[in-house]
Tab-separated table of C-alpha atoms in Angstrom:
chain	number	residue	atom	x	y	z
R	1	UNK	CA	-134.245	-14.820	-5.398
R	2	UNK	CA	-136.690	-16.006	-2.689
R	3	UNK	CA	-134.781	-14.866	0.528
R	4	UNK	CA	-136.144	-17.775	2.623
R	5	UNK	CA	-134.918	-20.076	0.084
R	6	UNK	CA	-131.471	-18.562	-0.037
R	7	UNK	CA	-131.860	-18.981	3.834
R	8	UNK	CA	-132.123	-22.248	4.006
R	9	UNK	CA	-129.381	-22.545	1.379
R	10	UNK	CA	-126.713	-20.378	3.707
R	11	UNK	CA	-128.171	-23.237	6.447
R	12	UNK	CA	-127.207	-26.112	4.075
R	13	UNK	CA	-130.689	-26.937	3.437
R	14	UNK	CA	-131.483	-28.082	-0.502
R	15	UNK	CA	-134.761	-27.270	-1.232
R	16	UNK	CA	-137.386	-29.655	-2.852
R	17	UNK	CA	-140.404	-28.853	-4.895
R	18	UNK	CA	-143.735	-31.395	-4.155
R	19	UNK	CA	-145.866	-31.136	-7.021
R	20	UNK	CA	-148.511	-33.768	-6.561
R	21	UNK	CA	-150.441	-32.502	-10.151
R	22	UNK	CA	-150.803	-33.007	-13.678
R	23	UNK	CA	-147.846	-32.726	-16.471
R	24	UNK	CA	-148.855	-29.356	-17.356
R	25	UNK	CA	-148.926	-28.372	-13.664
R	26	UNK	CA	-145.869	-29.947	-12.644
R	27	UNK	CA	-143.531	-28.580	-15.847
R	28	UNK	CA	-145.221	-24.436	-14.637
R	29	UNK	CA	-144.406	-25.159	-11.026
R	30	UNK	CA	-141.133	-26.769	-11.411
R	31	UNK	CA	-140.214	-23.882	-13.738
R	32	UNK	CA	-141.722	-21.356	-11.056
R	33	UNK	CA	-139.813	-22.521	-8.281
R	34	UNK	CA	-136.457	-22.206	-10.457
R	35	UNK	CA	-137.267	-18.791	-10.963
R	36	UNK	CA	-137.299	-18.402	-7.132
R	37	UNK	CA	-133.930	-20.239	-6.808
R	38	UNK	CA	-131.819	-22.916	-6.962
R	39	UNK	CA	-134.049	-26.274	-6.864
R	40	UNK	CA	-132.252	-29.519	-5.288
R	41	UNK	CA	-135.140	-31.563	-6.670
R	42	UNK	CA	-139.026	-32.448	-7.419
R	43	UNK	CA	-141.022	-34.444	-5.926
R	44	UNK	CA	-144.224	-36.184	-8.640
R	45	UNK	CA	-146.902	-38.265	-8.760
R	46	UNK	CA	-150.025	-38.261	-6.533
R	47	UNK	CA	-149.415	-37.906	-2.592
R	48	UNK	CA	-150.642	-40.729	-0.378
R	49	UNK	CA	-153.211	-37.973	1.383
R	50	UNK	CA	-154.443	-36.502	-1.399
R	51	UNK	CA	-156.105	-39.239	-3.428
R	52	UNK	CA	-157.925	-37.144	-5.677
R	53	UNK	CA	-154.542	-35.265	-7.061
R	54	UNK	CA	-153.761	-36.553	-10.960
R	55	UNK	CA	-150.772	-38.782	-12.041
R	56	UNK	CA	-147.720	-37.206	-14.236
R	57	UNK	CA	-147.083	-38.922	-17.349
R	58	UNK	CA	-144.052	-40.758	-18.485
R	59	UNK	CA	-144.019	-37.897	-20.527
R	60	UNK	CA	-144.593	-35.253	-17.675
R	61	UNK	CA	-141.808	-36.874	-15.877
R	62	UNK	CA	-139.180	-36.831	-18.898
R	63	UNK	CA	-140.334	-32.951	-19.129
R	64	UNK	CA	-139.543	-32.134	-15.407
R	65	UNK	CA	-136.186	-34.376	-15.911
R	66	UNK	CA	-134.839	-32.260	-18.327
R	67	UNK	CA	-136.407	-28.543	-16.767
R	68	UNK	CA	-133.681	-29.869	-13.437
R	69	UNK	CA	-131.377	-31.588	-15.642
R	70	UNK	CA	-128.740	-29.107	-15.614
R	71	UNK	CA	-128.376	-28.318	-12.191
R	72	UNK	CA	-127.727	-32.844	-11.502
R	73	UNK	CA	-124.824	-31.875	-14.343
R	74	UNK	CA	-123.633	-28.799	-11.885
R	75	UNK	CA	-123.660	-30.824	-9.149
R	76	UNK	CA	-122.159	-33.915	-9.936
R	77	UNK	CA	-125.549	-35.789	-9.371
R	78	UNK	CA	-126.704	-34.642	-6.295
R	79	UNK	CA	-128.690	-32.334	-6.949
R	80	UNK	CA	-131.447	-31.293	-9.673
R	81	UNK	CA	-133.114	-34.911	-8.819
R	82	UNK	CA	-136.691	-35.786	-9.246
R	83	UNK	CA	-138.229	-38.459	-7.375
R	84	UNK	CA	-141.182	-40.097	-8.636
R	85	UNK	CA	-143.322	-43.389	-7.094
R	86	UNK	CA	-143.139	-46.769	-8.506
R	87	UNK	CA	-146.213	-48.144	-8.861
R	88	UNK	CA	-147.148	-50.172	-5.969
R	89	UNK	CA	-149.315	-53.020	-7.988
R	90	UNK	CA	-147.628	-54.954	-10.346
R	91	UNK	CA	-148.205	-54.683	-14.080
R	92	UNK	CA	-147.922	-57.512	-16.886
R	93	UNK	CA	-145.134	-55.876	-18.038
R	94	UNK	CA	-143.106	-55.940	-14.881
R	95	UNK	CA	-144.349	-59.301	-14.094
R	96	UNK	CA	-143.223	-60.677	-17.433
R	97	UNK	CA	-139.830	-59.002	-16.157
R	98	UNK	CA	-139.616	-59.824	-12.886
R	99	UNK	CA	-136.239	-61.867	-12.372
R	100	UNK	CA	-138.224	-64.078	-8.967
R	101	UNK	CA	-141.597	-64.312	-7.459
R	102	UNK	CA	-139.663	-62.591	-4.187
R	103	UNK	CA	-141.079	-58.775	-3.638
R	104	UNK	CA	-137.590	-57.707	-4.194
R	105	UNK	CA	-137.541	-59.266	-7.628
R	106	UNK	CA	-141.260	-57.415	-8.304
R	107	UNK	CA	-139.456	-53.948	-7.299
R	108	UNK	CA	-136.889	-54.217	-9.278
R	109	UNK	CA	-138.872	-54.774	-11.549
R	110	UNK	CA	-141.010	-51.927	-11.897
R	111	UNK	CA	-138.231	-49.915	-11.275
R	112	UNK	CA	-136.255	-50.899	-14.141
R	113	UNK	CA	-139.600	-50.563	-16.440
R	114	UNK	CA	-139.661	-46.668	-14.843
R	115	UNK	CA	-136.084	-46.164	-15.526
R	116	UNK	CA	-135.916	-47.175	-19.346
R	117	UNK	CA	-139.125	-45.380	-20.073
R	118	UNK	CA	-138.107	-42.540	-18.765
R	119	UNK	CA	-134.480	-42.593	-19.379
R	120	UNK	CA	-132.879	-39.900	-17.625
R	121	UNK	CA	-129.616	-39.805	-15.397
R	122	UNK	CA	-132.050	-37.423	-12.415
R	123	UNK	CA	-134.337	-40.160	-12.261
R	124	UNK	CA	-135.287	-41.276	-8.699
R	125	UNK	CA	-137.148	-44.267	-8.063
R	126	UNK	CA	-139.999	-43.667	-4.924
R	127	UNK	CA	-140.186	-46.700	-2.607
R	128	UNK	CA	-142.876	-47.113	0.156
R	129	UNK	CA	-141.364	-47.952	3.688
R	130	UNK	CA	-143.199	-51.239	4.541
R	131	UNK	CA	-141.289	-52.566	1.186
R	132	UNK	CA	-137.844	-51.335	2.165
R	133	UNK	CA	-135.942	-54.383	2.864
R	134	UNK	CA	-132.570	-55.217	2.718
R	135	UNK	CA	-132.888	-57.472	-0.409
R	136	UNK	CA	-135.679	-54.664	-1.962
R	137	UNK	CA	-132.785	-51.992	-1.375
R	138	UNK	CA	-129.984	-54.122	-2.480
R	139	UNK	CA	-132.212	-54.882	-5.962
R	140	UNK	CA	-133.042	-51.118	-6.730
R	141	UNK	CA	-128.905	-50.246	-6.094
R	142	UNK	CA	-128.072	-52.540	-8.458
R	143	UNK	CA	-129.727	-51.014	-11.276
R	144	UNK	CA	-127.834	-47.653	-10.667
R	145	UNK	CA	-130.991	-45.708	-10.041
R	146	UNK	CA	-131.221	-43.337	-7.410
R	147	UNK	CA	-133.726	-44.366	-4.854
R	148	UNK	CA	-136.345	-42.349	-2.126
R	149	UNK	CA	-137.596	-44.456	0.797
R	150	UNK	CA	-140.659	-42.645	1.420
R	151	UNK	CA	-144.040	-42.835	4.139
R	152	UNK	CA	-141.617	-43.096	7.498
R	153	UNK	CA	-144.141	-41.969	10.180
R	154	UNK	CA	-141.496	-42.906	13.197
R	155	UNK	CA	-138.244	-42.549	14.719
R	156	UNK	CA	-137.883	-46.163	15.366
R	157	UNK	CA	-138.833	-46.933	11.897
R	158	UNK	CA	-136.848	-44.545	10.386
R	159	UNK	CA	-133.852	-46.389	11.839
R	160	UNK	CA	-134.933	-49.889	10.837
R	161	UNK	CA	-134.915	-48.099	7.568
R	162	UNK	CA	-131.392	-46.809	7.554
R	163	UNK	CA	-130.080	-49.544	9.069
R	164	UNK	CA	-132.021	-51.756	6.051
R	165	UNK	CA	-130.211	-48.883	4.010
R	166	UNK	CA	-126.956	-49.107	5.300
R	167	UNK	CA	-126.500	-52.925	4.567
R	168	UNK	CA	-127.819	-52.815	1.192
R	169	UNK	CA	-125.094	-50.543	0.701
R	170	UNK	CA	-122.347	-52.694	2.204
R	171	UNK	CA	-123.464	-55.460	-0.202
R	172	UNK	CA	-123.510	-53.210	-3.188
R	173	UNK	CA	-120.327	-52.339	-2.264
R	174	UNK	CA	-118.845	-55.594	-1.434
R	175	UNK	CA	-120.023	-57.022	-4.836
R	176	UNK	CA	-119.852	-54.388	-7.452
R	177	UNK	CA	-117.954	-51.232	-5.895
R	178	UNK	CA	-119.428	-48.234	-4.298
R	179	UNK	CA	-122.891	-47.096	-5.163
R	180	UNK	CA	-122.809	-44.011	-6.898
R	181	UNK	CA	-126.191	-42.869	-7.069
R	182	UNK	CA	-127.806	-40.482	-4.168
R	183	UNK	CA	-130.290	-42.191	-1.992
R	184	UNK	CA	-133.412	-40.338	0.103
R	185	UNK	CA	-135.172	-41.446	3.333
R	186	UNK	CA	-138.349	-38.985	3.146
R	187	UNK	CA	-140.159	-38.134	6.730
R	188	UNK	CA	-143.456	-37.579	6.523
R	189	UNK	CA	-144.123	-34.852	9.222
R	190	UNK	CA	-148.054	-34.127	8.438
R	191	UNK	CA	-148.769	-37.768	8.512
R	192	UNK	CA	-147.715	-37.918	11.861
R	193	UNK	CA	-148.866	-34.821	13.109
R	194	UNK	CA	-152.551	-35.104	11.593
R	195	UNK	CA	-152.927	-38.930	13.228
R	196	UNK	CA	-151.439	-37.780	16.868
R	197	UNK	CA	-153.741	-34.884	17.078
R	198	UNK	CA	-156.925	-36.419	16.069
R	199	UNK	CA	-156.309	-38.769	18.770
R	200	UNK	CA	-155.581	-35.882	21.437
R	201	UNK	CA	-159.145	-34.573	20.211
R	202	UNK	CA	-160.905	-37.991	21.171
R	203	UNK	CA	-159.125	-37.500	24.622
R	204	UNK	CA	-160.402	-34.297	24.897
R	205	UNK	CA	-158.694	-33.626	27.941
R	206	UNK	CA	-156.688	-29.865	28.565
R	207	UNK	CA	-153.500	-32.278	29.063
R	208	UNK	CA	-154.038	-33.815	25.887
R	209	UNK	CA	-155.032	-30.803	23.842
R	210	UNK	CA	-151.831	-28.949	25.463
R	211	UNK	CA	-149.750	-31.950	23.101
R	212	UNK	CA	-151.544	-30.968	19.664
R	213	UNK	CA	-149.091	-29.702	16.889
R	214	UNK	CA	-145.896	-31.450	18.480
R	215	UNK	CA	-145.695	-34.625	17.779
R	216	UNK	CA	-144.382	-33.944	14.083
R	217	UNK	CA	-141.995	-32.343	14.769
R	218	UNK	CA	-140.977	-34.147	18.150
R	219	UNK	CA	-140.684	-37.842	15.947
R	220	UNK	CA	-138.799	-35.848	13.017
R	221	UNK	CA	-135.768	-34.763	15.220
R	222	UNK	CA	-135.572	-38.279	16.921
R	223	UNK	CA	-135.404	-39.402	13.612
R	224	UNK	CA	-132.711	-36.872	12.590
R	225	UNK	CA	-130.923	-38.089	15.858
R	226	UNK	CA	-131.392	-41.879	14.646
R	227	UNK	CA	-129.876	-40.667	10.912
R	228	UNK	CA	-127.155	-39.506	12.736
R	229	UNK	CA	-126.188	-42.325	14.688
R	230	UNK	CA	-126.703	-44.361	11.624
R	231	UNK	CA	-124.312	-42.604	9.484
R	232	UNK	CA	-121.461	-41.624	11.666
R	233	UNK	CA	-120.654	-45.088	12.531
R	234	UNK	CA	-117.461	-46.879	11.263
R	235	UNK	CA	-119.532	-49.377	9.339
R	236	UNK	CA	-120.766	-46.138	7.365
R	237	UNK	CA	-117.214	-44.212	7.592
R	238	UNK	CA	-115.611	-47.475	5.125
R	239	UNK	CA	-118.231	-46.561	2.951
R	240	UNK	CA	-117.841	-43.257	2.340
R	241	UNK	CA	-114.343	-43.683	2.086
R	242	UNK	CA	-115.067	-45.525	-0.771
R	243	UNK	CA	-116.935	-43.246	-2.313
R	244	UNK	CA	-120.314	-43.903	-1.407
R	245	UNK	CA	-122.957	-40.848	-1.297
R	246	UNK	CA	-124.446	-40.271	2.249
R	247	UNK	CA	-128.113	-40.643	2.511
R	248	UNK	CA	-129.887	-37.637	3.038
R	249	UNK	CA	-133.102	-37.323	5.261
R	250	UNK	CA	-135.623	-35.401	3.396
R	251	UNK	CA	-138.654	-33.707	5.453
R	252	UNK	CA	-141.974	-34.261	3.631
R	253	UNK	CA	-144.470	-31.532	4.393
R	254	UNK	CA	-147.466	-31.841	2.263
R	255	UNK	CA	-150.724	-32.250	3.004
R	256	UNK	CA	-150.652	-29.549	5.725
R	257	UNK	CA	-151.697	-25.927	5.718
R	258	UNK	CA	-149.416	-23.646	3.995
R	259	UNK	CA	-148.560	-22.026	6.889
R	260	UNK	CA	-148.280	-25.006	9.094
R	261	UNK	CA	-146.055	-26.914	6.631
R	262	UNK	CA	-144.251	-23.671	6.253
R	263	UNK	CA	-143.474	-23.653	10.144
R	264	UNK	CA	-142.092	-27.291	9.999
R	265	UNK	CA	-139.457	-26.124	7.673
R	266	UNK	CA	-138.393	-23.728	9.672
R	267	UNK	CA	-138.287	-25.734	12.715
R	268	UNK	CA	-136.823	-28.126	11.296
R	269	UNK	CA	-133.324	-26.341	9.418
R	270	UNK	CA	-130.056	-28.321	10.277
R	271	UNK	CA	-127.030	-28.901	7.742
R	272	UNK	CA	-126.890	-32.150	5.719
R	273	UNK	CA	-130.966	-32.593	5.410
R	274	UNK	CA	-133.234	-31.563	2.585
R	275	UNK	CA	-136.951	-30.385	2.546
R	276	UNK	CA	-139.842	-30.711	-0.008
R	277	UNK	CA	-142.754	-27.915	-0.258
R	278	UNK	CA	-145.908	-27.633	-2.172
R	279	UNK	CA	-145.585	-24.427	-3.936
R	280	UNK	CA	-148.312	-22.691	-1.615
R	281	UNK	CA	-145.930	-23.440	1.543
R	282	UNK	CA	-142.953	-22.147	0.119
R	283	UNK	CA	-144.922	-19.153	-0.561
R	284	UNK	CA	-145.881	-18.924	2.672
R	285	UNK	CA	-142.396	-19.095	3.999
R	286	UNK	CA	-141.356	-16.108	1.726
R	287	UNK	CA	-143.971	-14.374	3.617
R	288	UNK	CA	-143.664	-14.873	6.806
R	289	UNK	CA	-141.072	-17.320	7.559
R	290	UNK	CA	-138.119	-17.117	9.538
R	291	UNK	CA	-134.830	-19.117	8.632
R	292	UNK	CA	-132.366	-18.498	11.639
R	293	UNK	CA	-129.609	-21.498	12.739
R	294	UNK	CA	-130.131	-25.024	13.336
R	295	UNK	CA	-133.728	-25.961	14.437
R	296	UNK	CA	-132.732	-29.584	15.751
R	297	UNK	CA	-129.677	-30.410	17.574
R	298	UNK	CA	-130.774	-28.381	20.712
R	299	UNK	CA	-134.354	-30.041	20.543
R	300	UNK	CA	-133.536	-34.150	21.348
R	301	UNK	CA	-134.501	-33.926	24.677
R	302	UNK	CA	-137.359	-32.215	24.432
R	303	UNK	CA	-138.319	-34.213	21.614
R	304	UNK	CA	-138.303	-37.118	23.990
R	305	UNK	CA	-140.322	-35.715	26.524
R	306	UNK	CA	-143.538	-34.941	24.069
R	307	UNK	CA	-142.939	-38.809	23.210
R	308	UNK	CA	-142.983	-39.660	26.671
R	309	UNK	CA	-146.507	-37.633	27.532
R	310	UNK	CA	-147.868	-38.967	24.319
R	311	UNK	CA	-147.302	-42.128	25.130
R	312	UNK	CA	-148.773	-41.721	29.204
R	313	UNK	CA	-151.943	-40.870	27.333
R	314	UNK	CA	-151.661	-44.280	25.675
R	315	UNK	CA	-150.577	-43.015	22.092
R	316	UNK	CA	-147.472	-44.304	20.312
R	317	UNK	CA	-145.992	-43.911	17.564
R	318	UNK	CA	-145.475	-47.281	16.134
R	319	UNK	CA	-149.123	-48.166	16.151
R	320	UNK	CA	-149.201	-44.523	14.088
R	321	UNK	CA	-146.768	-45.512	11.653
R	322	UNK	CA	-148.386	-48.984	11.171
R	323	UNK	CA	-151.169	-47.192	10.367
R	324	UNK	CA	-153.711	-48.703	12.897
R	325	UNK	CA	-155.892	-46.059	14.521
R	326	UNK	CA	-157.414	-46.626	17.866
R	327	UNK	CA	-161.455	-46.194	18.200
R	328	UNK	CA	-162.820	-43.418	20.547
R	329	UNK	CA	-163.544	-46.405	22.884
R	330	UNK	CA	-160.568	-47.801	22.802
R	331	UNK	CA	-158.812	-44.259	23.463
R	332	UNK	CA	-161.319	-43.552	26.256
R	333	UNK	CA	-160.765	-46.673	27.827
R	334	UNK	CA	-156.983	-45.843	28.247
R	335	UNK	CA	-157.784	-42.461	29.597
R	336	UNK	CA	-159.915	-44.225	32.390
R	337	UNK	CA	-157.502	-46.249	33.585
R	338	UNK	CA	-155.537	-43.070	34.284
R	339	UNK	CA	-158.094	-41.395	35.836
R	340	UNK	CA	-156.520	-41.945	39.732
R	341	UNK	CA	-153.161	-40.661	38.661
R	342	UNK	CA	-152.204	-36.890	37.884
R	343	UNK	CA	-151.787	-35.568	35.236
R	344	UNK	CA	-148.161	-35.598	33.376
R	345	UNK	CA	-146.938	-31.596	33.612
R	346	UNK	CA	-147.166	-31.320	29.426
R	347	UNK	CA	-145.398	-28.216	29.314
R	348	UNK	CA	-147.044	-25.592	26.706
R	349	UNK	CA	-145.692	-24.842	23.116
R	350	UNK	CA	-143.857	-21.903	22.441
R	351	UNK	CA	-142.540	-20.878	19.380
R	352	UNK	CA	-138.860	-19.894	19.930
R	353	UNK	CA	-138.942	-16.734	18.234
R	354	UNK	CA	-141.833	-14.088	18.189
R	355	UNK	CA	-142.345	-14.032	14.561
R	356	UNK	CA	-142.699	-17.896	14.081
R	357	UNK	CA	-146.629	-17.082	15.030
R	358	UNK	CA	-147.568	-16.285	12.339
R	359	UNK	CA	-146.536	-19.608	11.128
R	360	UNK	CA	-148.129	-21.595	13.587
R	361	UNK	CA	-152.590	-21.423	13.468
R	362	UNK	CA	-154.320	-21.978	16.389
């Protein structure tokens, strides 16, 4: 077994596959990764930042279904899950099937289509952020799918999310009985990473440059914090008293280096979450990686400090999570207006233990 895997394991990490590839790709990695170990799930279909990656079949998806099928038996449904993206333009068939004009109605929609055709109790339903709603949430529950929020680029986002989440719960509860199907809010960590730093570049500053590579990881713990908050309240205890699966906050890696997304999963372990690799980072964690005790409890406050330079330098993270990306002019204009006042004292990165290095390019 892949020690780094059993690692995270001990560390009450499940570990996610993300195969953004064709059928035949996706069935040989999937079945490589459950040679290494125990799989928690799969992650299909083409990634947002890799446009030119292929699209898994109905068939392709059925395939990997059944390759994680009996660990979801094992586990009672928690596990062995594979998460796959509903299409985000509507087709005739979903129209013809849509129960309202509403966009909740339209994602239901195209849901349901996805979980008839492929008709298997691991099934999980991928929904983009900007359509995770209350009544979008409360429409995908009530077809008894498992569901993935996915794209959340932001700590405050991530709880508008959970708290969107949380009530779409209550209703489903409050109506029809506890939901029993596991639910996912995925963090993308590269997204947010890759956007902050090539704004630090158009700064060009030493100040600025001293902040590259820690703004992922900075927004994912706040976000962790904000999870936690969100589910240990009493509004969430009456739920799980009645027998309603906690969320779980997945950590979405792709789309970095292997080494680089390797070094986010090791920064950030911590009990209760899950994280997806492409099979080249997980590699790269059996390498070189380092697994050793909780990576994000102890790191709030200086999460909140990178947040705070970042956002002296005029960067912040809502305007990266909505996607809009400030021109060089616009970026230099904000660092003139700061040109009378010092500097903020950005304090350097250090990796907490010698052999994360490796783990980290320059």
């Amino acid at each position: 077994m892949n020690h780094a895997w059993k690692r995270l394991r001990a560390e009450g990490v499940d570990v996610w596959i993300d195969v953004t590839a064709t059928a035949e790709n996706a069935a040989r990695e999937i079945r490589r990764a459950l040679a290494e170990g125990e799989v928690a799930g799969a992650r299909l279909g083409t990634a947002h930042d890799d446009p030119a990656g292929g699209h898994v079949t109905a068939d392709g998806i059925r395939r990997a279904c059944d390759q994680l099928l009996p660990h979801h038996r094992a586990s009672g449904g928690t596990k062995g899950l594979v998460s796959v993206p509903l299409p985000t333009a509507p087709t005739d068939a979903t129209d013809a099937e849509a129960d309202s004009d509403t966009d909740s109605g339209a994602w239901a929609a195209r849901a349901r289509a996805l979980r008839d055709e492929i008709d298997r109790p691991n099934l999980v339903v991928r929904l983009p952020a900007e359509a995770a709603d209350t009544a979008t949430l409360r429409s995908l529950l009530a077809l008894d799918v498992a569901v993935e929020v996915s794209g959340v680029c932001s700590p405050r986002r991530y709880g508008q999310v959970a708290t969107a989440l949380l009530s779409a719960l209550s209703a489903r509860t409050a109506l029809e009985g506890s939901a029993r199907a596991a639910s996912f809010l995925s963090f993308d960590v590269t997204g947010v990473e890759r956007h902050v730093d090539a704004r630090l570049d158009l700064i060009g500053s030493d100040e600025a440059k001293a902040l590259r590579g820690r703004a992922g990881l900075a927004c994912a713990r706040l976000a962790h914090r904000t999870h936690e908050m969100t589910f240990s309240s009493a509004r969430w205890g009456a739920l799980a008293a009645a027998g309603t699966p906690e969320p779980k906050l997945l950590w979405v890696t792709g789309g970095a280096s292997p080494y680089r997304a390797a070094h986010y999963v090791q920064e950030l372990v911590t009990r209760g979450t899950a994280t997806a690799m492409r099979p080249a980072a997980a590699h790269a964690l059996a390498e070189a990686g380092t697994v050793s005790g909780d990576r994000v409890w102890r790191h709030y406050a200086d999460a909140e400090r990178t947040l705070a330079y970042l956002n002296w330098f005029g960067i912040s993270m809502e305007t990266v999570a909505a996607g809009t990306h400030g021109s060089p002019r616009t970026l230099a204009a904000a660092t003139a207006s700061r040109a009378d006042k010092p500097h903020p004292p950005v304090r350097p990165h250090r990796a907490a233990h010698q052999a994360h290095r490796r783990l980290t390019p320059a």
